XYZ file of N, CA and C in Angstrom:
627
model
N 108.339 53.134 1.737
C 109.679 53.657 1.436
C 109.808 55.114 1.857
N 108.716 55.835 1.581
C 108.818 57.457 1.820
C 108.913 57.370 3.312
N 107.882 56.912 3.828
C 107.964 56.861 5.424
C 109.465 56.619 6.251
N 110.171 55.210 5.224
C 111.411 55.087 5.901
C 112.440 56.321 5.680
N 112.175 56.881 4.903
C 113.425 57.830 4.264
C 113.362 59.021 5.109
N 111.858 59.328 5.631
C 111.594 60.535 6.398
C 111.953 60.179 7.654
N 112.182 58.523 8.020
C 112.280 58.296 9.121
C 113.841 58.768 9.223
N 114.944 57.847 8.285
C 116.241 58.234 8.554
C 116.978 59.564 8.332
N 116.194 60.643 7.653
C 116.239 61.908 7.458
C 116.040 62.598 9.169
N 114.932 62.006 9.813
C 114.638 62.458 11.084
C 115.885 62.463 11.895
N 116.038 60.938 11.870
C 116.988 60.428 13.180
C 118.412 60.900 12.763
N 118.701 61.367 11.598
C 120.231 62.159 11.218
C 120.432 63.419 11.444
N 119.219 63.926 11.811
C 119.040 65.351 12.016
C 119.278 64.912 13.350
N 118.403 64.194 14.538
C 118.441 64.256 15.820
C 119.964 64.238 15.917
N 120.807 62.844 15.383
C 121.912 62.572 16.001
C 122.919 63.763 16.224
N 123.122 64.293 14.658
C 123.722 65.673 13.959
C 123.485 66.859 14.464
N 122.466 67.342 15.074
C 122.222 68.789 15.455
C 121.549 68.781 16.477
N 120.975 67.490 16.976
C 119.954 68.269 18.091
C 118.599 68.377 18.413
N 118.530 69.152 16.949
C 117.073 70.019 17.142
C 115.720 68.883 17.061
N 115.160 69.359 17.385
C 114.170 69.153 17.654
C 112.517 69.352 16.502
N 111.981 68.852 15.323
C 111.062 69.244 14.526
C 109.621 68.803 14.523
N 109.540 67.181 15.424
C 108.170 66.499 15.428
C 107.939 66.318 16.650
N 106.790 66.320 16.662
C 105.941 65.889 18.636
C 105.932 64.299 18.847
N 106.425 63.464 17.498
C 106.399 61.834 17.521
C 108.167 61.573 18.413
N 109.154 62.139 18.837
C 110.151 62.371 19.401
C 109.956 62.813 20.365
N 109.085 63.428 21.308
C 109.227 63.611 22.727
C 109.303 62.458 23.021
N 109.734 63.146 24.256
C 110.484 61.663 25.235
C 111.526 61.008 25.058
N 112.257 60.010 25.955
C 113.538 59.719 25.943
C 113.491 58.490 25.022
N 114.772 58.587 24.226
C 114.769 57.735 23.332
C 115.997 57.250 23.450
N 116.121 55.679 22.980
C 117.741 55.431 23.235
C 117.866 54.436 21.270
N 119.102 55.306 20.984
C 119.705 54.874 19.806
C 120.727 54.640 19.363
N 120.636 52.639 18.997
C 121.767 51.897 18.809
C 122.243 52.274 17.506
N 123.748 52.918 17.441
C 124.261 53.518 15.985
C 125.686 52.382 16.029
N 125.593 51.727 15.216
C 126.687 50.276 14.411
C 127.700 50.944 13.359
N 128.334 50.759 13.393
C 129.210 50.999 12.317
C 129.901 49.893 11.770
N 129.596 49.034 10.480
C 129.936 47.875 9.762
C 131.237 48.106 9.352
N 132.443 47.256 8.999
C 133.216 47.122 8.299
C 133.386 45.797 7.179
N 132.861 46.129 6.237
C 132.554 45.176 4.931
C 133.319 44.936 4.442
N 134.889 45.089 4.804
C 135.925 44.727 4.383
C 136.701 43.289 5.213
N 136.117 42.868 6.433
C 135.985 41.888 7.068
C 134.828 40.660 6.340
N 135.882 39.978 5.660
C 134.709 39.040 4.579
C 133.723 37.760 5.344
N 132.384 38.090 5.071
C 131.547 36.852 5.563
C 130.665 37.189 4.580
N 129.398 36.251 4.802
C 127.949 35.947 3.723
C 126.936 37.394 4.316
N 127.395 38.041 5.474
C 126.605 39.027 5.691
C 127.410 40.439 5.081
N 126.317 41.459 6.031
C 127.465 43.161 5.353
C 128.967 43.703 5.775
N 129.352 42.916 6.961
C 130.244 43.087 7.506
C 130.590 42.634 8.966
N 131.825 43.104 9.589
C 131.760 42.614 11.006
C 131.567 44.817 11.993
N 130.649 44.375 13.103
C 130.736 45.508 13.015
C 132.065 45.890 14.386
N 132.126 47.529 13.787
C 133.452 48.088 14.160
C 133.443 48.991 15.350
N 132.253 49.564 15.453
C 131.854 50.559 16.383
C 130.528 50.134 16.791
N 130.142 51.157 18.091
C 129.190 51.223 18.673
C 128.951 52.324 19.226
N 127.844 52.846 19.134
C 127.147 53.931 20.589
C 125.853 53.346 20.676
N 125.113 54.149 22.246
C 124.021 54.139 22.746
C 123.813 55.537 22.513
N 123.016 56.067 21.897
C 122.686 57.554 21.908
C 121.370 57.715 22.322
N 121.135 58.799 22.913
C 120.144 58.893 23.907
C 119.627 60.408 24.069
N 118.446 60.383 23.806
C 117.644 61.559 23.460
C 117.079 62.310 24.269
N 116.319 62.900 24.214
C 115.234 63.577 25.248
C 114.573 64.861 23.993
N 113.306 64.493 24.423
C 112.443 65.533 23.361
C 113.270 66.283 21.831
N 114.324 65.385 21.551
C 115.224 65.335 20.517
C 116.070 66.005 20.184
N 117.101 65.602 22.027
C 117.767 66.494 22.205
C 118.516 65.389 22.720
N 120.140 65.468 22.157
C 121.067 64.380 22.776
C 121.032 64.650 24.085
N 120.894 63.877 24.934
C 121.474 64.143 26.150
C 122.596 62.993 26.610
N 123.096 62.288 26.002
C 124.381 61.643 26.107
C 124.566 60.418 25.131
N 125.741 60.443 25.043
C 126.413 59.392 24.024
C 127.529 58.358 24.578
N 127.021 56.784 24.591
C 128.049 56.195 25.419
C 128.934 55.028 23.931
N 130.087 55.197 24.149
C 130.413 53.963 23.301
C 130.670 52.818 24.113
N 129.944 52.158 22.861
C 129.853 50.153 23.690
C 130.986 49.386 23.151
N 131.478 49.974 22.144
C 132.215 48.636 21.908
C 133.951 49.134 20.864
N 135.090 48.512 21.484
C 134.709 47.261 21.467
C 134.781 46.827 22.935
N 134.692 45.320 23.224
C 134.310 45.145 24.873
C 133.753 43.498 25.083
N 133.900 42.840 23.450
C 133.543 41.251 23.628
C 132.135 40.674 24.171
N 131.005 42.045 23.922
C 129.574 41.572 24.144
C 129.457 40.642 23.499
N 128.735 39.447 23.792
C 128.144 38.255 23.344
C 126.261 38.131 23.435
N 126.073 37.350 22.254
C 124.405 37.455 22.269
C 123.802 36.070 23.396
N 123.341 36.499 24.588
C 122.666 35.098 25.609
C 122.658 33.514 24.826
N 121.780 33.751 23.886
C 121.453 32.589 23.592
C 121.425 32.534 21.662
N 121.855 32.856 21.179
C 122.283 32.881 19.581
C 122.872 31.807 18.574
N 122.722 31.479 17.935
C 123.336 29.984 17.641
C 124.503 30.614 16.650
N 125.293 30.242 16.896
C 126.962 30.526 16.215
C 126.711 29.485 15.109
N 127.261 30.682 14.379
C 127.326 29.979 12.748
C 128.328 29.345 12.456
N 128.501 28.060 11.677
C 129.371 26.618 11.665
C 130.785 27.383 11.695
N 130.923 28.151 10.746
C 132.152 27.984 10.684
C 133.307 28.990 12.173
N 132.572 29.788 12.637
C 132.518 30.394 13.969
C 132.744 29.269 14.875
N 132.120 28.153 15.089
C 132.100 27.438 15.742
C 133.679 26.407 15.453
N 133.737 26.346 13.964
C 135.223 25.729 13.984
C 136.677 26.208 14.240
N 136.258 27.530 14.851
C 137.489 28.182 14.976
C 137.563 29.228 16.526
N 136.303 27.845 17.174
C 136.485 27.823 18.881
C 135.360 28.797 19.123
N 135.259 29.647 18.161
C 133.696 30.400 19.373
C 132.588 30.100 19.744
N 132.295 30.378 20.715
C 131.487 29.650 21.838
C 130.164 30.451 21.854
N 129.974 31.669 21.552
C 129.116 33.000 21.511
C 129.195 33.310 20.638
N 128.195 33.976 20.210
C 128.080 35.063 18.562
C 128.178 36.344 19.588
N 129.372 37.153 18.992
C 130.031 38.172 19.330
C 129.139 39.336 19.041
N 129.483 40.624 19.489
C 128.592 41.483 18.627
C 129.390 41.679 17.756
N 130.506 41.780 17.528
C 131.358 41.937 15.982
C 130.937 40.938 15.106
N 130.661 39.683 15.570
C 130.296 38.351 14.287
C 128.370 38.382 14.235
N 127.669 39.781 15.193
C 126.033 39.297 15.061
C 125.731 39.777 13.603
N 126.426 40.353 12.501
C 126.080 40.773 11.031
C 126.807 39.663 10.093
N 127.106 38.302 10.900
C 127.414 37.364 9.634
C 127.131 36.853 8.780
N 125.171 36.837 8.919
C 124.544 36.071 8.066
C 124.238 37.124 7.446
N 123.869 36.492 5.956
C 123.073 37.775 4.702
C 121.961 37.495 4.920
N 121.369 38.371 5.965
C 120.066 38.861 6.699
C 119.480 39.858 7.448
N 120.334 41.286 7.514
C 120.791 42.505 7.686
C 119.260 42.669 9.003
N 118.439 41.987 8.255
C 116.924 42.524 9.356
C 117.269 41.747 10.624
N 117.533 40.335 10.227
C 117.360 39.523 11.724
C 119.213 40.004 12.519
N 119.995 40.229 11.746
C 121.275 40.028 12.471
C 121.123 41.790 12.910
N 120.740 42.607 12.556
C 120.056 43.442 13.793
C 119.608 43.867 14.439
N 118.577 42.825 14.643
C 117.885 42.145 15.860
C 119.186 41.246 17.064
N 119.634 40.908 16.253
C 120.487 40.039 16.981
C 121.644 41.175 18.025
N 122.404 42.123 17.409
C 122.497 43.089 17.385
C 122.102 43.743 18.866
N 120.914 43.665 18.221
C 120.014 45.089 19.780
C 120.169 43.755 20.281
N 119.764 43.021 20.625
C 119.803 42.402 21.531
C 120.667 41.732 22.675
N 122.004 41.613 21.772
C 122.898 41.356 22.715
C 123.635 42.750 23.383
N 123.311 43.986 22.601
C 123.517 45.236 23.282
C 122.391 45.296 24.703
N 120.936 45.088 24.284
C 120.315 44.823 25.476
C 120.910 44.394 26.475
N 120.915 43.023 26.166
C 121.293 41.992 27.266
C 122.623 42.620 27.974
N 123.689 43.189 27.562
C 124.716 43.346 28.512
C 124.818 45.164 29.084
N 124.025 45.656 28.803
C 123.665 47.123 29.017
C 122.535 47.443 30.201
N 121.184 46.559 29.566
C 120.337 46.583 30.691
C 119.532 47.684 30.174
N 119.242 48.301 28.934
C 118.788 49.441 27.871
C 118.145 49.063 27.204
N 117.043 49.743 26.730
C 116.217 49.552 25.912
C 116.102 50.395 24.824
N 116.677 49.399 23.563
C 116.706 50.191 22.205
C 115.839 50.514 21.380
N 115.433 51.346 20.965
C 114.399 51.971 20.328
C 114.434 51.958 18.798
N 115.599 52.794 18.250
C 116.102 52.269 16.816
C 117.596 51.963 16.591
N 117.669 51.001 15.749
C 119.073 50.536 15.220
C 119.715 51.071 13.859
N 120.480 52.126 14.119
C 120.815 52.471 12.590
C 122.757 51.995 12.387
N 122.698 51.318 11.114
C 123.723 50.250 10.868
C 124.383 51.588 9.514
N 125.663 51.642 9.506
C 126.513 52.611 8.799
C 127.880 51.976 8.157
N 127.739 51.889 6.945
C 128.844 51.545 6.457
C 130.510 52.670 6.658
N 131.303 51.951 5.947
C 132.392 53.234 5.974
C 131.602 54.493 4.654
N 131.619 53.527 3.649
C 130.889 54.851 2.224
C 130.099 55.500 2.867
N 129.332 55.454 4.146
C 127.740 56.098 4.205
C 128.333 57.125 5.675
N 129.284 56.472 6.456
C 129.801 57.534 6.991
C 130.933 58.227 6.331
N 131.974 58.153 5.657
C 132.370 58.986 4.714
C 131.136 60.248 4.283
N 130.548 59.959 3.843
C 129.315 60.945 2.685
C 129.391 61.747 4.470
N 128.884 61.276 5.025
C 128.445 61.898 5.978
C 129.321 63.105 7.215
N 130.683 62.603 6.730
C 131.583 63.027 7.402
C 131.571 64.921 6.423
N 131.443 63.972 5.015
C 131.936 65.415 4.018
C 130.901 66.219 4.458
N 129.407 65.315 4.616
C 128.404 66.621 4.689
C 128.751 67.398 5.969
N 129.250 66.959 6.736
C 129.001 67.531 7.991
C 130.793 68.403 7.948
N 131.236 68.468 7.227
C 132.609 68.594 7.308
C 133.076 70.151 6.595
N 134.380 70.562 6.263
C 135.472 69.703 7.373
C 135.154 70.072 8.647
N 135.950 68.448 8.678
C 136.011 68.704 10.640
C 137.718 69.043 10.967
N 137.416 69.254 12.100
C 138.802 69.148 12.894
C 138.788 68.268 13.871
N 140.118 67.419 13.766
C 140.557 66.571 14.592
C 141.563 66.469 15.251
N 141.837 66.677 16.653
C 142.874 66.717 17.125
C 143.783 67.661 16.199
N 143.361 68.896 15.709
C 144.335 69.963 15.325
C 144.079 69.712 13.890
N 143.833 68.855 13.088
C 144.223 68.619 12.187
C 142.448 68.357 11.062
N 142.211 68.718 9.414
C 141.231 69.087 9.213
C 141.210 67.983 8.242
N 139.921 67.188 8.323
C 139.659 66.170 8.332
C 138.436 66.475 6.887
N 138.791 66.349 5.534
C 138.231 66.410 4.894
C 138.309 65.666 2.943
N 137.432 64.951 2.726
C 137.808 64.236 1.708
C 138.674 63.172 1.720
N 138.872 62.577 3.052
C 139.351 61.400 3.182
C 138.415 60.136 3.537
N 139.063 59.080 3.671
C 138.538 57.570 3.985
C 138.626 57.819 5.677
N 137.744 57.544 5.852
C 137.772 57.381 7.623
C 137.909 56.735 8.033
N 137.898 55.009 7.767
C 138.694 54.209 8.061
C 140.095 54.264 7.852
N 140.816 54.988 7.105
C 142.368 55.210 6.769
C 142.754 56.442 7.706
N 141.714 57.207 8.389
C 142.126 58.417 8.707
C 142.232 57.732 10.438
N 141.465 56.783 10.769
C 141.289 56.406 12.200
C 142.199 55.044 12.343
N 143.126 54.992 11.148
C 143.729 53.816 11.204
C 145.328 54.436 11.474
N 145.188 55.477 10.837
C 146.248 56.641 10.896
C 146.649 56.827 12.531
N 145.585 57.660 12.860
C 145.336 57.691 14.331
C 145.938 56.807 15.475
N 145.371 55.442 15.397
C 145.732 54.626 16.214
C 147.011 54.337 15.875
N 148.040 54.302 14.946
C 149.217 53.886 14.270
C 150.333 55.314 15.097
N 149.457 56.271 15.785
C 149.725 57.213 16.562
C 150.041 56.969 18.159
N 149.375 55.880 18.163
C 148.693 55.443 19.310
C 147.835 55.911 19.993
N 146.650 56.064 19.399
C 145.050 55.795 20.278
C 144.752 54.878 19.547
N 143.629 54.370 20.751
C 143.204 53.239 20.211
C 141.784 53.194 19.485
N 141.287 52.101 18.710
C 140.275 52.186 18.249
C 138.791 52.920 18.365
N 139.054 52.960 19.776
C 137.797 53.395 20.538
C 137.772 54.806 20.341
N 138.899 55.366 20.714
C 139.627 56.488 20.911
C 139.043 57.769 19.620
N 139.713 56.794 18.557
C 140.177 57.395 17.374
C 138.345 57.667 16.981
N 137.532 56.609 16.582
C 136.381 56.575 16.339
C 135.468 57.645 17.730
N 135.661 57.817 18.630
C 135.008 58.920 19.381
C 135.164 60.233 18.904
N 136.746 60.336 18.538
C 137.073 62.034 18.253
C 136.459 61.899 16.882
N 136.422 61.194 16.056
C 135.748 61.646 14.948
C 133.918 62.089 14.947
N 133.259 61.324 15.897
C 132.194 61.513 16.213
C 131.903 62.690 16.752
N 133.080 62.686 18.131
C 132.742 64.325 18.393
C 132.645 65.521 17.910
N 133.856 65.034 16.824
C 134.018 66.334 15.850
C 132.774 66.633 14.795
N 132.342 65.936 14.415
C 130.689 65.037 13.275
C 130.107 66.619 14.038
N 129.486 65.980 15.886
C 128.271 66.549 16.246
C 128.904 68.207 17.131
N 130.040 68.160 16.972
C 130.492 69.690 17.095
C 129.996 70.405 15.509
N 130.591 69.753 14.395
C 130.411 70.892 13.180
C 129.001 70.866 12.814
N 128.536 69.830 12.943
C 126.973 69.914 12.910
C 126.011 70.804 13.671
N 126.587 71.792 14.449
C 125.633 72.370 15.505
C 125.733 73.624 14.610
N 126.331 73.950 13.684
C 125.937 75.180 12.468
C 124.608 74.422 11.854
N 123.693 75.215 11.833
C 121.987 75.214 11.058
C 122.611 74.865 9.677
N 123.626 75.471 9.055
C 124.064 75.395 7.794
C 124.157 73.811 7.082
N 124.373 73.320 7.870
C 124.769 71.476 7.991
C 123.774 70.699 7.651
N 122.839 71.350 8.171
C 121.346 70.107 8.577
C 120.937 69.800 7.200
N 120.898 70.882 6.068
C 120.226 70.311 4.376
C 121.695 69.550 4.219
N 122.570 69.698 4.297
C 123.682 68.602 3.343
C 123.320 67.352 4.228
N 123.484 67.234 5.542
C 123.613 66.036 6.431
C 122.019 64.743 5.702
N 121.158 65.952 5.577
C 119.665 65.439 5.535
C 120.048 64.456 3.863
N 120.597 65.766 3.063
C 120.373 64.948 1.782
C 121.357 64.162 1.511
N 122.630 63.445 2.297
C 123.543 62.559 2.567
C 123.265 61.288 2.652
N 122.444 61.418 4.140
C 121.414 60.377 4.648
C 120.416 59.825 4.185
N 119.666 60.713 2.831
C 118.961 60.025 2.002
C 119.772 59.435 0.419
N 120.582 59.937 0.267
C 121.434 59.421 -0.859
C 122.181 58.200 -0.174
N 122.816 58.013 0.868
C 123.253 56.769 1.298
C 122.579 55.486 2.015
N 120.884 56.142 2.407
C 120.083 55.124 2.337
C 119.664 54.422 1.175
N 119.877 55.398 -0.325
C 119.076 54.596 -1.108
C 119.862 53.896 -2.098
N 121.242 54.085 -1.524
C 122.967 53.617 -1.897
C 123.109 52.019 -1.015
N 121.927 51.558 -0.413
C 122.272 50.701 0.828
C 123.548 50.642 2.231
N 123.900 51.764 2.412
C 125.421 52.200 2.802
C 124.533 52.653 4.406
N 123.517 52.990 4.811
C 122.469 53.328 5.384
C 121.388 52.325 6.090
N 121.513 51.744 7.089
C 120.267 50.909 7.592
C 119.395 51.501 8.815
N 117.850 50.878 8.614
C 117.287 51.348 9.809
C 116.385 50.685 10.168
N 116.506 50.357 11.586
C 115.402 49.386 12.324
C 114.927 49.647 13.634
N 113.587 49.559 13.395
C 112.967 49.862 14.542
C 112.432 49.212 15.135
């Protein structure tokens, strides 16, 4: 447990600031970050809503791509019955968190990100809305498109957004950007750190390697 906690303490610091603290992080690293929406009802945590590939170097972003959304499908995955009665043919990456099995369905996950990327994922960290909320405050306020983004629902704030017209993709990037802009103050890194361990041990927080 300690090991995992130091692990997701690590990789929130990388995503968030940058910097750089252990010699087990050199080298290029690529990291699948999910964002669940558990308000989309199935037997698993949610359907997920977002995507990036984030991508390191001696633990240092060197770029951030968003994957989704974009209708990735997993090669060979067996679609769960009731998926199947309502015509799908593929387990989606939005439907790979259907089963209540959080370990294998993100496996399932990296994998169909694999398969249509051609990337090799290193760790998978899965984020609820509560666990990015916490995370937004720690790192916050932000500014967004002019406007200061603090103590709200971020799903209501990016729902706002698009009701603006941007679109999903859109709305969920500027909030990210804004995340790893306010995060580049040193000041950030103890709230972000102790966020990431309060919402791992909240289950709001996943991590797989």
């Amino acid at each position: 447990m300690a090991k995992k906690i130091f692990g997701i303490i690590l990789l929130l610091i990388i995503l968030f600031s940058g910097f750089i603290f252990f010699s087990f992080v050199i080298g290029e690293h690529k990291i699948l970050l999910l964002g669940i929406d558990p308000s989309e009802k199935r037997p698993g945590i949610g359907a997920v809503d977002m995507a990036f590939i984030i991508t390191t170097d001696n633990g240092k972003i060197i770029n951030k791509t968003s994957i989704y959304p974009g209708g990735m499908y997993h090669p060979n995955a067996t679609v769960p019955q009731y998926l199947q009665s309502i015509g799908e043919k593929k387990l989606l990456l939005h439907d790979t968190f259907w089963e209540n099995d959080t370990a294998a369905a993100a496996q399932l996950a990296r994998e169909t990100v694999e398969y249509h990327t051609n990337q090799k994922i290193d760790v998978t960290i899965i984020i609820n809305p509560d666990g990015l909320d916490a995370l937004i405050n720690a790192a916050g306020p932000l500014t967004v498109n002019g406007e200061v983004m603090e103590n709200v629902s971020s799903i209501e704030w990016m729902r706002d957004d698009q009701s603006q017209g941007n679109s999903r993709g859109t709305a969920v990037q500027e909030v990210m950007d804004a995340m790893l802009q306010s995060s580049k103050n040193p000041a950030k890194i103890v709230p972000l750190s102790i966020a990431a361990v309060q919402q791992y041990m909240a289950g709001n927080i996943y991590i797989f390697t």
